[in-house]
mmCIF file of C-alpha atoms in Angstrom:
data_model
loop_
_atom_site.group_PDB
_atom_site.id
_atom_site.type_symbol
_atom_site.label_atom_id
_atom_site.label_comp_id
_atom_site.label_asym_id
_atom_site.label_seq_id
_atom_site.Cartn_x
_atom_site.Cartn_y
_atom_site.Cartn_z
ATOM 1 C CA MET A 17 -15.287 7.126 -61.177
ATOM 2 C CA SER A 18 -14.422 3.805 -59.613
ATOM 3 C CA SER A 19 -16.555 2.014 -57.037
ATOM 4 C CA GLN A 20 -14.467 -0.711 -55.283
ATOM 5 C CA THR A 21 -16.071 -3.327 -53.118
ATOM 6 C CA SER A 22 -12.779 -4.997 -51.873
ATOM 7 C CA PRO A 23 -9.305 -4.185 -51.375
ATOM 8 C CA LEU A 24 -6.957 -6.843 -52.835
ATOM 9 C CA LYS A 25 -4.306 -7.854 -50.161
ATOM 10 C CA ALA A 26 -2.155 -9.685 -52.477
ATOM 11 C CA ARG A 27 -2.078 -12.109 -55.488
ATOM 12 C CA ASP A 28 -2.995 -15.108 -53.336
ATOM 13 C CA VAL A 29 -4.603 -13.689 -50.367
ATOM 14 C CA ASN A 30 -7.218 -11.253 -49.339
ATOM 15 C CA THR A 31 -6.642 -9.988 -45.788
ATOM 16 C CA SER A 32 -6.451 -6.795 -43.944
ATOM 17 C CA LEU A 33 -3.317 -4.936 -43.185
ATOM 18 C CA PRO A 34 -2.098 -4.762 -39.475
ATOM 19 C CA SER A 35 -3.002 -1.317 -37.609
ATOM 20 C CA PRO A 36 -0.204 0.744 -36.800
ATOM 21 C CA THR A 37 1.809 -0.290 -33.561
ATOM 22 C CA LYS A 38 0.802 1.324 -30.685
ATOM 23 C CA PRO A 39 3.118 3.157 -28.490
ATOM 24 C CA GLU A 40 3.613 1.743 -24.823
ATOM 25 C CA LYS A 41 1.534 2.987 -22.409
ATOM 26 C CA THR A 42 2.438 6.001 -20.577
ATOM 27 C CA PRO A 43 1.573 6.543 -16.775
ATOM 28 C CA SER A 44 -2.036 7.653 -16.092
ATOM 29 C CA MET A 45 -2.769 11.250 -14.956
ATOM 30 C CA ALA A 46 -3.661 9.170 -11.576
ATOM 31 C CA GLU A 47 -0.176 7.493 -11.511
ATOM 32 C CA GLY A 48 1.535 10.583 -12.568
ATOM 33 C CA GLU A 49 -0.155 13.088 -9.729
ATOM 34 C CA LYS A 50 2.272 10.823 -7.552
ATOM 35 C CA GLN A 51 5.258 12.175 -9.065
ATOM 36 C CA ALA A 52 6.694 15.596 -9.893
ATOM 37 C CA LYS A 53 6.140 16.539 -13.451
ATOM 38 C CA THR A 54 9.494 17.659 -14.179
ATOM 39 C CA MET A 55 11.658 17.198 -17.085
ATOM 40 C CA GLU A 56 13.875 14.919 -14.795
ATOM 41 C CA TYR A 57 11.069 12.784 -14.007
ATOM 42 C CA HIS A 58 10.494 12.415 -17.802
ATOM 43 C CA ARG A 59 14.101 12.046 -18.550
ATOM 44 C CA GLN A 60 14.219 9.117 -15.602
ATOM 45 C CA VAL A 61 11.178 7.295 -16.999
ATOM 46 C CA LEU A 62 12.323 7.171 -20.930
ATOM 47 C CA GLN A 63 16.088 6.014 -19.259
ATOM 48 C CA SER A 64 14.625 3.212 -17.525
ATOM 49 C CA ARG A 65 12.506 1.833 -20.267
ATOM 50 C CA LEU A 66 15.702 2.135 -22.771
ATOM 51 C CA GLU A 67 17.669 0.183 -20.517
ATOM 52 C CA GLU A 68 15.071 -2.563 -19.651
ATOM 53 C CA ASP A 69 15.852 -4.251 -23.219
ATOM 54 C CA LYS A 70 17.573 -2.009 -25.829
ATOM 55 C CA SER A 71 17.203 -4.580 -28.637
ATOM 56 C CA LYS A 72 13.005 -4.765 -27.996
ATOM 57 C CA HIS A 73 12.151 -1.140 -27.603
ATOM 58 C CA THR A 74 12.470 1.936 -29.930
ATOM 59 C CA TYR A 75 11.246 5.060 -28.734
ATOM 60 C CA VAL A 76 8.090 6.400 -30.437
ATOM 61 C CA SER A 77 7.414 10.214 -30.713
ATOM 62 C CA PRO A 78 3.618 10.897 -30.030
ATOM 63 C CA SER A 79 3.512 12.803 -33.207
ATOM 64 C CA ASP A 80 4.579 9.639 -35.102
ATOM 65 C CA MET A 81 0.775 8.459 -34.510
ATOM 66 C CA ILE A 82 -0.942 11.666 -35.648
ATOM 67 C CA MET A 83 -2.735 11.096 -39.015
ATOM 68 C CA SER A 84 -4.802 13.381 -41.341
ATOM 69 C CA PRO A 85 -8.706 12.807 -41.773
ATOM 70 C CA ALA A 86 -8.267 11.308 -44.803
ATOM 71 C CA THR A 87 -5.011 8.988 -44.000
ATOM 72 C CA LYS A 88 -7.242 8.069 -41.015
ATOM 73 C CA LYS A 89 -10.262 7.204 -43.335
ATOM 74 C CA LEU A 90 -7.911 5.164 -45.729
ATOM 75 C CA GLU A 91 -6.470 3.166 -42.429
ATOM 76 C CA ALA A 92 -10.266 2.766 -41.562
ATOM 77 C CA LEU A 93 -10.954 1.122 -44.883
ATOM 78 C CA LYS A 94 -7.731 -0.915 -45.002
ATOM 79 C CA GLY A 95 -8.993 -2.984 -41.866
ATOM 80 C CA LYS A 96 -11.963 -3.790 -43.717
ATOM 81 C CA ARG A 97 -12.819 -7.321 -45.109
ATOM 82 C CA PHE A 98 -15.475 -6.444 -47.733
ATOM 83 C CA GLY A 99 -16.440 -10.262 -48.198
ATOM 84 C CA ASN A 100 -17.805 -10.619 -51.747
ATOM 85 C CA ASP A 101 -18.079 -13.855 -53.226
ATOM 86 C CA ASP A 102 -18.704 -15.288 -56.787
ATOM 87 C CA SER A 103 -22.315 -14.532 -56.552
ATOM 88 C CA VAL A 104 -21.822 -10.855 -57.596
ATOM 89 C CA LEU A 105 -20.137 -11.885 -60.548
ATOM 90 C CA GLN A 106 -22.936 -14.667 -61.192
ATOM 91 C CA LYS A 107 -25.398 -11.921 -61.079
ATOM 92 C CA TYR A 108 -24.022 -10.054 -63.590
ATOM 93 C CA SER A 109 -22.370 -12.592 -65.804
ATOM 94 C CA LEU A 110 -18.668 -11.064 -65.270
ATOM 95 C CA LYS A 111 -15.550 -12.922 -65.072
ATOM 96 C CA ALA A 112 -13.468 -13.299 -62.191
ATOM 97 C CA ASN A 113 -10.488 -11.522 -63.697
ATOM 98 C CA ASP A 114 -11.557 -8.996 -66.935
ATOM 99 C CA ALA A 115 -12.294 -5.787 -68.076
ATOM 100 C CA ILE A 116 -15.532 -4.817 -69.963
ATOM 101 C CA LEU A 117 -17.798 -2.386 -71.148
ATOM 102 C CA ALA A 118 -21.018 -2.268 -69.463
ATOM 103 C CA GLU A 119 -24.061 -3.324 -71.269
ATOM 104 C CA GLU A 120 -27.918 -2.532 -70.344
ATOM 105 C CA SER A 121 -27.883 -5.730 -68.104
ATOM 106 C CA HIS A 122 -25.097 -4.479 -66.287
ATOM 107 C CA MET A 123 -26.458 -1.333 -65.260
ATOM 108 C CA PRO A 124 -27.799 -2.132 -61.951
ATOM 109 C CA ILE A 125 -24.558 -3.232 -60.463
ATOM 110 C CA TYR A 126 -23.284 0.476 -59.878
ATOM 111 C CA ASP A 127 -26.288 1.130 -57.067
ATOM 112 C CA ASP A 128 -25.776 -2.570 -56.140
ATOM 113 C CA LEU A 129 -22.098 -2.085 -55.327
ATOM 114 C CA LEU A 130 -22.616 1.415 -53.553
ATOM 115 C CA SER A 131 -25.138 -0.421 -51.251
ATOM 116 C CA ARG A 132 -22.542 -2.859 -49.826
ATOM 117 C CA LYS A 133 -19.420 -2.055 -48.148
ATOM 118 C CA HIS A 134 -17.277 0.191 -50.967
ATOM 119 C CA ALA A 135 -14.730 2.814 -51.675
ATOM 120 C CA LEU A 136 -15.579 5.456 -54.223
ATOM 121 C CA ILE A 137 -12.224 6.793 -55.702
ATOM 122 C CA ALA A 138 -11.371 9.071 -58.496
ATOM 123 C CA GLY A 139 -10.814 7.199 -61.462
ATOM 124 C CA GLY A 140 -10.335 6.572 -65.585
ATOM 125 C CA ALA A 141 -7.591 4.674 -66.892
ATOM 126 C CA ALA A 142 -5.714 7.633 -68.704
ATOM 127 C CA GLN A 143 -6.816 10.018 -66.080
ATOM 128 C CA ASN A 144 -4.985 7.611 -63.384
ATOM 129 C CA THR A 145 -2.012 7.942 -65.642
ATOM 130 C CA ALA A 146 -2.388 11.692 -65.855
ATOM 131 C CA ARG A 147 -2.463 11.947 -62.060
ATOM 132 C CA GLY A 148 0.826 9.269 -61.656
ATOM 133 C CA ALA A 149 2.899 11.586 -64.105
ATOM 134 C CA GLN A 150 2.079 14.786 -62.388
ATOM 135 C CA TYR A 151 2.892 12.983 -59.359
ATOM 136 C CA ILE A 152 6.563 12.999 -60.233
ATOM 137 C CA LEU A 153 6.812 15.717 -62.476
ATOM 138 C CA PRO A 154 6.790 19.413 -61.672
ATOM 139 C CA ALA A 155 3.885 21.508 -60.870
ATOM 140 C CA ASN A 156 1.846 22.132 -63.954
ATOM 141 C CA SER A 157 3.345 19.720 -65.973
ATOM 142 C CA VAL A 158 0.225 17.653 -67.403
ATOM 143 C CA LEU A 159 -3.100 18.392 -68.730
ATOM 144 C CA TYR A 160 -5.936 16.050 -68.966
ATOM 145 C CA ILE A 161 -8.475 16.064 -71.534
ATOM 146 C CA GLY A 162 -11.903 14.117 -71.608
ATOM 147 C CA CYS A 163 -15.811 14.399 -71.306
ATOM 148 C CA VAL A 164 -18.013 14.296 -67.997
ATOM 149 C CA GLY A 165 -21.642 14.594 -67.390
ATOM 150 C CA LYS A 166 -23.338 17.523 -65.200
ATOM 151 C CA ASP A 167 -23.152 15.942 -61.956
ATOM 152 C CA ASP A 168 -21.693 15.563 -58.506
ATOM 153 C CA TYR A 169 -19.516 12.568 -59.554
ATOM 154 C CA ALA A 170 -17.581 15.272 -62.218
ATOM 155 C CA GLU A 171 -17.353 17.585 -59.389
ATOM 156 C CA LYS A 172 -15.588 14.827 -57.439
ATOM 157 C CA LEU A 173 -13.207 14.373 -59.913
ATOM 158 C CA ARG A 174 -12.184 17.841 -60.556
ATOM 159 C CA SER A 175 -11.695 18.151 -56.836
ATOM 160 C CA ALA A 176 -9.323 14.955 -56.697
ATOM 161 C CA CYS A 177 -7.525 16.105 -59.760
ATOM 162 C CA SER A 178 -6.737 19.570 -58.350
ATOM 163 C CA ALA A 179 -5.671 18.190 -55.211
ATOM 164 C CA ALA A 180 -3.157 16.060 -57.492
ATOM 165 C CA GLY A 181 -2.259 19.120 -59.102
ATOM 166 C CA LEU A 182 -3.565 17.879 -62.495
ATOM 167 C CA ARG A 183 -5.215 20.302 -64.743
ATOM 168 C CA VAL A 184 -8.116 18.999 -66.424
ATOM 169 C CA GLU A 185 -10.102 20.616 -69.404
ATOM 170 C CA TYR A 186 -13.622 18.533 -69.534
ATOM 171 C CA ARG A 187 -16.030 18.833 -72.443
ATOM 172 C CA VAL A 188 -19.351 18.523 -70.112
ATOM 173 C CA ASP A 189 -22.204 16.680 -71.553
ATOM 174 C CA GLU A 190 -25.585 17.730 -70.809
ATOM 175 C CA THR A 191 -27.440 14.464 -71.330
ATOM 176 C CA GLN A 192 -25.092 11.655 -69.751
ATOM 177 C CA PRO A 193 -23.810 11.112 -66.584
ATOM 178 C CA THR A 194 -20.335 10.844 -65.578
ATOM 179 C CA GLY A 195 -18.759 7.572 -66.500
ATOM 180 C CA ARG A 196 -18.386 4.802 -63.941
ATOM 181 C CA CYS A 197 -16.440 1.669 -63.417
ATOM 182 C CA GLY A 198 -17.372 -0.732 -61.003
ATOM 183 C CA VAL A 199 -14.350 -3.151 -59.524
ATOM 184 C CA VAL A 200 -15.723 -6.212 -58.254
ATOM 185 C CA ILE A 201 -12.713 -7.906 -56.550
ATOM 186 C CA THR A 202 -12.971 -11.518 -55.433
ATOM 187 C CA GLY A 203 -9.869 -13.349 -53.548
ATOM 188 C CA ASN A 204 -6.809 -12.523 -55.861
ATOM 189 C CA ASN A 205 -8.820 -11.739 -58.903
ATOM 190 C CA ARG A 206 -10.635 -8.096 -60.021
ATOM 191 C CA SER A 207 -13.393 -7.384 -62.342
ATOM 192 C CA LEU A 208 -13.806 -4.137 -64.156
ATOM 193 C CA CYS A 209 -17.262 -3.209 -65.649
ATOM 194 C CA THR A 210 -17.422 0.354 -67.225
ATOM 195 C CA HIS A 211 -20.002 2.449 -68.256
ATOM 196 C CA LEU A 212 -18.367 5.311 -70.286
ATOM 197 C CA ALA A 213 -21.370 7.357 -70.166
ATOM 198 C CA ALA A 214 -20.163 10.778 -70.659
ATOM 199 C CA ALA A 215 -16.841 9.773 -71.440
ATOM 200 C CA ASN A 216 -18.451 8.228 -74.621
ATOM 201 C CA GLU A 217 -19.367 11.638 -75.763
ATOM 202 C CA TYR A 218 -16.485 13.262 -76.177
ATOM 203 C CA LYS A 219 -16.370 15.299 -79.638
ATOM 204 C CA LEU A 220 -13.597 16.156 -81.791
ATOM 205 C CA GLU A 221 -15.178 19.633 -82.151
ATOM 206 C CA HIS A 222 -13.891 20.413 -78.216
ATOM 207 C CA LEU A 223 -10.411 19.051 -78.965
ATOM 208 C CA HIS A 224 -10.495 21.675 -82.212
ATOM 209 C CA SER A 225 -11.945 24.590 -80.139
ATOM 210 C CA PRO A 226 -9.222 27.480 -80.190
ATOM 211 C CA GLU A 227 -8.656 27.392 -76.222
ATOM 212 C CA ILE A 228 -8.078 23.587 -76.136
ATOM 213 C CA TRP A 229 -5.985 23.122 -79.321
ATOM 214 C CA ASP A 230 -3.810 25.857 -78.188
ATOM 215 C CA LEU A 231 -3.070 23.957 -75.503
ATOM 216 C CA VAL A 232 -2.599 20.716 -77.616
ATOM 217 C CA LYS A 233 -0.059 22.697 -79.733
ATOM 218 C CA LYS A 234 2.144 23.773 -76.706
ATOM 219 C CA ALA A 235 2.070 20.015 -75.497
ATOM 220 C CA LYS A 236 5.407 18.013 -76.341
ATOM 221 C CA TYR A 237 3.791 14.380 -75.393
ATOM 222 C CA TYR A 238 0.580 13.037 -76.172
ATOM 223 C CA TYR A 239 -0.657 10.040 -74.107
ATOM 224 C CA VAL A 240 -4.051 8.194 -75.311
ATOM 225 C CA GLY A 241 -5.501 5.362 -73.539
ATOM 226 C CA GLY A 242 -7.043 2.565 -75.395
ATOM 227 C CA TYR A 243 -10.401 3.082 -74.262
ATOM 228 C CA HIS A 244 -10.889 6.166 -76.416
ATOM 229 C CA LEU A 245 -10.837 3.973 -79.594
ATOM 230 C CA THR A 246 -14.524 3.068 -78.540
ATOM 231 C CA VAL A 247 -15.331 6.846 -78.255
ATOM 232 C CA CYS A 248 -13.808 9.210 -81.043
ATOM 233 C CA VAL A 249 -11.141 7.840 -83.385
ATOM 234 C CA PRO A 250 -10.932 11.183 -84.985
ATOM 235 C CA ALA A 251 -9.591 12.918 -81.993
ATOM 236 C CA VAL A 252 -7.078 10.315 -81.107
ATOM 237 C CA MET A 253 -6.017 10.506 -84.691
ATOM 238 C CA ALA A 254 -5.408 14.494 -84.635
ATOM 239 C CA LEU A 255 -3.065 14.011 -81.933
ATOM 240 C CA ALA A 256 -1.288 11.177 -83.368
ATOM 241 C CA LYS A 257 -0.690 13.415 -86.739
ATOM 242 C CA GLU A 258 0.069 16.446 -84.641
ATOM 243 C CA ALA A 259 2.943 14.339 -83.235
ATOM 244 C CA ALA A 260 4.269 12.749 -86.642
ATOM 245 C CA GLU A 261 4.084 16.219 -88.411
ATOM 246 C CA ASN A 262 6.118 17.407 -85.490
ATOM 247 C CA LYS A 263 9.358 15.699 -85.312
ATOM 248 C CA ASP A 264 9.824 16.806 -81.532
ATOM 249 C CA LYS A 265 6.443 15.638 -80.232
ATOM 250 C CA VAL A 266 5.992 12.081 -79.017
ATOM 251 C CA PHE A 267 2.697 9.830 -79.142
ATOM 252 C CA ILE A 268 2.238 6.889 -76.759
ATOM 253 C CA MET A 269 -0.453 4.672 -76.854
ATOM 254 C CA ASN A 270 -1.979 2.197 -74.301
ATOM 255 C CA LEU A 271 -3.731 -1.082 -75.518
ATOM 256 C CA SER A 272 -5.674 -0.653 -72.203
ATOM 257 C CA ALA A 273 -7.871 -3.834 -71.901
ATOM 258 C CA PRO A 274 -7.704 -7.345 -73.851
ATOM 259 C CA PHE A 275 -11.126 -6.246 -75.888
ATOM 260 C CA ILE A 276 -9.617 -3.322 -77.259
ATOM 261 C CA PRO A 277 -7.472 -5.511 -79.970
ATOM 262 C CA GLN A 278 -9.989 -7.833 -79.990
ATOM 263 C CA PHE A 279 -13.176 -6.008 -81.080
ATOM 264 C CA PHE A 280 -11.796 -2.550 -82.107
ATOM 265 C CA SER A 281 -9.015 -3.764 -83.876
ATOM 266 C CA LYS A 282 -9.336 -1.819 -87.003
ATOM 267 C CA GLN A 283 -9.624 1.394 -84.760
ATOM 268 C CA LEU A 284 -5.988 0.313 -83.363
ATOM 269 C CA GLU A 285 -4.591 -0.323 -86.549
ATOM 270 C CA GLU A 286 -5.275 2.827 -87.728
ATOM 271 C CA THR A 287 -2.963 4.179 -85.160
ATOM 272 C CA SER A 288 -0.556 1.998 -85.258
ATOM 273 C CA PRO A 289 1.868 3.922 -87.582
ATOM 274 C CA TYR A 290 1.845 6.723 -85.283
ATOM 275 C CA TRP A 291 3.179 4.686 -82.266
ATOM 276 C CA ASP A 292 6.383 6.266 -80.997
ATOM 277 C CA TYR A 293 5.678 4.398 -77.540
ATOM 278 C CA LEU A 294 3.248 1.134 -77.050
ATOM 279 C CA LEU A 295 2.247 0.115 -73.847
ATOM 280 C CA GLY A 296 0.659 -2.854 -72.273
ATOM 281 C CA ASN A 297 0.497 -5.953 -70.343
ATOM 282 C CA GLU A 298 0.953 -9.580 -71.484
ATOM 283 C CA THR A 299 -2.666 -10.365 -71.913
ATOM 284 C CA GLU A 300 -3.374 -7.360 -74.019
ATOM 285 C CA VAL A 301 -0.477 -8.308 -76.352
ATOM 286 C CA ALA A 302 -1.717 -12.075 -76.478
ATOM 287 C CA ALA A 303 -5.234 -10.574 -77.576
ATOM 288 C CA TRP A 304 -3.619 -8.438 -80.361
ATOM 289 C CA ALA A 305 -1.567 -11.352 -81.679
ATOM 290 C CA GLU A 306 -4.809 -13.551 -81.757
ATOM 291 C CA ALA A 307 -6.631 -10.774 -83.481
ATOM 292 C CA GLN A 308 -3.851 -10.323 -86.082
ATOM 293 C CA GLY A 309 -3.887 -14.030 -86.707
ATOM 294 C CA GLY A 310 -1.424 -16.298 -88.910
ATOM 295 C CA ASP A 311 1.993 -17.134 -87.389
ATOM 296 C CA LEU A 312 1.634 -14.722 -84.298
ATOM 297 C CA LYS A 313 -1.162 -16.639 -82.555
ATOM 298 C CA GLY A 314 0.595 -18.678 -79.630
ATOM 299 C CA LYS A 315 3.619 -16.371 -79.840
ATOM 300 C CA SER A 316 5.870 -15.618 -76.748
ATOM 301 C CA VAL A 317 5.334 -12.116 -75.192
ATOM 302 C CA GLN A 318 9.033 -11.108 -76.304
ATOM 303 C CA GLU A 319 8.287 -12.499 -80.042
ATOM 304 C CA ILE A 320 4.836 -10.511 -80.283
ATOM 305 C CA ALA A 321 6.597 -7.318 -78.790
ATOM 306 C CA MET A 322 9.461 -7.712 -81.708
ATOM 307 C CA HIS A 323 6.574 -8.111 -84.383
ATOM 308 C CA MET A 324 4.810 -4.773 -82.877
ATOM 309 C CA ALA A 325 8.198 -2.735 -82.736
ATOM 310 C CA ARG A 326 8.678 -3.265 -86.369
ATOM 311 C CA LEU A 327 5.455 -2.322 -87.765
ATOM 312 C CA ASP A 328 5.330 0.488 -90.659
ATOM 313 C CA LYS A 329 5.898 3.914 -88.844
ATOM 314 C CA VAL A 330 5.170 7.443 -90.226
ATOM 315 C CA ASN A 331 7.886 9.164 -88.335
ATOM 316 C CA GLU A 332 10.798 7.063 -89.334
ATOM 317 C CA GLY A 333 13.228 9.474 -87.393
ATOM 318 C CA ARG A 334 11.824 8.360 -84.292
ATOM 319 C CA LYS A 335 12.254 4.588 -83.242
ATOM 320 C CA ARG A 336 9.254 2.746 -81.976
ATOM 321 C CA THR A 337 9.520 1.413 -78.433
ATOM 322 C CA VAL A 338 6.895 -1.303 -77.165
ATOM 323 C CA VAL A 339 6.638 -1.861 -73.494
ATOM 324 C CA ILE A 340 5.101 -4.815 -71.827
ATOM 325 C CA THR A 341 4.488 -5.387 -68.298
ATOM 326 C CA GLN A 342 3.703 -8.984 -67.094
ATOM 327 C CA GLY A 343 3.015 -8.654 -63.123
ATOM 328 C CA THR A 344 5.770 -9.908 -61.289
ATOM 329 C CA GLU A 345 7.692 -11.118 -64.211
ATOM 330 C CA PRO A 346 9.998 -8.964 -66.163
ATOM 331 C CA THR A 347 9.095 -5.902 -68.132
ATOM 332 C CA VAL A 348 9.830 -6.737 -71.731
ATOM 333 C CA VAL A 349 11.015 -3.740 -73.967
ATOM 334 C CA ALA A 350 11.296 -4.161 -77.800
ATOM 335 C CA VAL A 351 12.744 -1.323 -79.726
ATOM 336 C CA GLN A 352 12.461 -0.913 -83.342
ATOM 337 C CA GLY A 353 15.869 -1.929 -85.366
ATOM 338 C CA GLU A 354 16.991 -3.810 -82.188
ATOM 339 C CA GLU A 355 17.848 -7.727 -82.644
ATOM 340 C CA LYS A 356 16.770 -8.515 -79.001
ATOM 341 C CA VAL A 357 14.187 -7.598 -76.519
ATOM 342 C CA ARG A 358 15.471 -5.919 -73.114
ATOM 343 C CA GLU A 359 14.051 -7.525 -70.063
ATOM 344 C CA TYR A 360 13.824 -5.395 -66.712
ATOM 345 C CA PRO A 361 13.236 -7.429 -63.488
ATOM 346 C CA VAL A 362 9.930 -5.756 -61.552
ATOM 347 C CA ARG A 363 10.907 -4.052 -57.999
ATOM 348 C CA THR A 364 10.304 -6.493 -55.270
ATOM 349 C CA ILE A 365 7.481 -5.885 -52.538
ATOM 350 C CA GLY A 366 6.826 -7.981 -49.717
ATOM 351 C CA LYS A 367 3.062 -9.395 -49.809
ATOM 352 C CA GLU A 368 2.006 -7.939 -46.224
ATOM 353 C CA GLU A 369 2.781 -4.632 -48.189
ATOM 354 C CA ILE A 370 0.419 -5.233 -51.089
ATOM 355 C CA TYR A 371 -3.232 -3.774 -50.425
ATOM 356 C CA ASP A 372 -4.588 -3.344 -53.962
ATOM 357 C CA THR A 373 -3.202 -4.054 -57.442
ATOM 358 C CA ASN A 374 -6.062 -2.419 -59.025
ATOM 359 C CA GLY A 375 -4.894 0.444 -61.238
ATOM 360 C CA ALA A 376 -1.117 -0.802 -61.262
ATOM 361 C CA GLY A 377 -0.980 -0.787 -65.101
ATOM 362 C CA ASP A 378 -2.354 2.608 -64.922
ATOM 363 C CA ALA A 379 0.431 3.921 -62.528
ATOM 364 C CA PHE A 380 3.322 1.974 -64.355
ATOM 365 C CA ALA A 381 2.300 4.182 -67.355
ATOM 366 C CA GLY A 382 2.271 7.396 -65.431
ATOM 367 C CA GLY A 383 5.839 6.746 -63.954
ATOM 368 C CA PHE A 384 7.235 5.273 -67.577
ATOM 369 C CA VAL A 385 5.635 8.651 -69.278
ATOM 370 C CA ALA A 386 7.311 10.923 -66.583
ATOM 371 C CA GLY A 387 10.505 9.285 -67.166
ATOM 372 C CA ILE A 388 10.487 9.772 -70.807
ATOM 373 C CA VAL A 389 9.300 13.454 -70.428
ATOM 374 C CA GLU A 390 12.267 14.169 -68.208
ATOM 375 C CA GLY A 391 14.765 12.635 -70.708
ATOM 376 C CA LYS A 392 15.672 9.611 -68.730
ATOM 377 C CA SER A 393 17.023 6.549 -70.346
ATOM 378 C CA LEU A 394 14.486 3.700 -71.119
ATOM 379 C CA GLU A 395 15.907 1.375 -68.317
ATOM 380 C CA GLU A 396 15.274 4.458 -65.779
ATOM 381 C CA SER A 397 11.790 5.245 -67.358
ATOM 382 C CA VAL A 398 10.802 1.745 -66.800
ATOM 383 C CA ASP A 399 12.129 1.750 -63.237
ATOM 384 C CA MET A 400 10.136 4.872 -62.803
ATOM 385 C CA GLY A 401 7.019 3.064 -63.892
ATOM 386 C CA GLN A 402 7.768 0.023 -61.915
ATOM 387 C CA TRP A 403 8.738 2.308 -58.474
ATOM 388 C CA LEU A 404 5.309 4.340 -59.043
ATOM 389 C CA ALA A 405 3.003 1.036 -59.455
ATOM 390 C CA ARG A 406 4.925 -0.037 -56.165
ATOM 391 C CA LEU A 407 3.382 2.896 -54.543
ATOM 392 C CA SER A 408 0.185 2.415 -56.273
ATOM 393 C CA ILE A 409 -0.379 -1.228 -55.137
ATOM 394 C CA MET A 410 0.146 0.001 -51.414
ATOM 395 C CA GLU A 411 -2.984 2.413 -51.347
ATOM 396 C CA LEU A 412 -6.489 1.500 -51.716
ATOM 397 C CA GLY A 413 -7.387 1.801 -55.680
ATOM 398 C CA PRO A 414 -5.597 3.857 -58.360
ATOM 399 C CA GLN A 415 -3.958 6.214 -55.696
ATOM 400 C CA PHE A 416 -0.535 7.612 -54.397
ATOM 401 C CA PRO A 417 0.758 8.330 -51.139
ATOM 402 C CA PHE A 418 0.808 11.963 -49.798
ATOM 403 C CA PRO A 419 2.954 13.662 -48.755
ATOM 404 C CA LYS A 420 4.650 12.896 -52.100
ATOM 405 C CA GLN A 421 7.364 10.491 -52.118
ATOM 406 C CA THR A 422 10.473 11.094 -54.303
ATOM 407 C CA TYR A 423 11.734 8.691 -56.646
ATOM 408 C CA SER A 424 14.745 6.792 -56.292
ATOM 409 C CA LYS A 425 16.617 4.520 -58.517
ATOM 410 C CA ALA A 426 16.096 0.442 -57.179
#
C-alpha cells in the first residue's frame, strides 16, 4: 500500500488544482414563482443568456457537475495542501528525491504519515504496472502474482485490483503484514520508503504450485520489477528461463530503483542474459553504469543504453530492447544490433494539469508493455507508455482515470 502525504502539483511548484467551474446561478424558487414554469420560459432565459455575450458564455448541462462519490473524494483531496517540510525527511534520515528499503529506524514513519494529512492508495511498483497494462488491454488479460499479509491492507489491495479488472494470485504470509510504501513529497521532490514485509516472503514453492504454474505456462509475457531481486531470485529466474526456453515468450525486466543495481548488482547480472526488454530511468541506468565501473562511469544515457543492449543474450532469436525514460526529456531506446539509439519526445502536458508524478514510471511501463502485448510497433508502444504516464500524473498517486479513456496516437 502507498501512503502519500502531499500531492505533487508540478516539478517546480506544489499547489492545489482549481475547483471545477461552477455553472451560472439560476433563478431561485422565489424568483421563479413570479413566472410560469413553462418550456417557453426556460427557452427564453437560455436564449437571453446566450445573446448577452456569445464569446464569453457556454451552456453547461447540470449533469456535467455530477460526480461519483469516489470522484468527489479525489476532488476534495486535490484541494488540499499537505504542508510537509524537510523536518519529516530529517526525522527519518531520508533524501528529498530517493527510493529506499526501510530499516528498523524507519518503521515509525508509517503511523507518523497516517497521523498527518494523507491519502491511502493501492500500490506496489509491479502491481501498479499490471493495473496499468490491464487498463489498456482487454478484460482478463493480466495476472499479478505476489505476497501479502493476512490483514485489512491485503483486502484493500484485492478490492482495488478487482475494480481495475486485474486478477491477483497472492501468497498469504501468516507472520508478516502487507508491505507498505511511505511517500513523502516536499516541493518538487518525492522520497519513497518501502517496507516490503510480506512481499519479502514470497516463495518459489508458490510459483511452482500446480495451479499457479499452470497459469504461468499459459502466459506469453512475463514482467518483473527490480524490487523482487531483493526477495526471491529463484522465482525471477524461473520466469526468465521459461521465456527463453519457449521462443514465443517474452521476458521484461524493470530496474525499478537506483539501489537495485547499486546493492543487488549480482542478482541483476544473473537475470541480464534473459532480458528481452529492459526498462528504467536515467538515474537507474547511471547507477548501473557506476556499479559496472570501468569506462562506463560518466557515460551518457545513450551510450549506457547501447552497452546494455549489446550484452550477451540466451535467446538470440529475439533482439534485446532497452528503454530509458528521462522525465520530460526524450525517451531513449537502444535495440541490439542497431548502431544508433532512437529517441522519442514525450507527450506535452501543461503544468496546471500535473497533479502527482509518483508512479509515473510504473504507468509508463504498463502502457509500454500493453503495446508490446498488442503487437504494436516500438514507436507506438513507447507512445502508449507516455500516454498512460500522462494520465497517471493527472491523478493522485499511481492511479488512472475512470471511466476508462481510450488510447490515441500523439
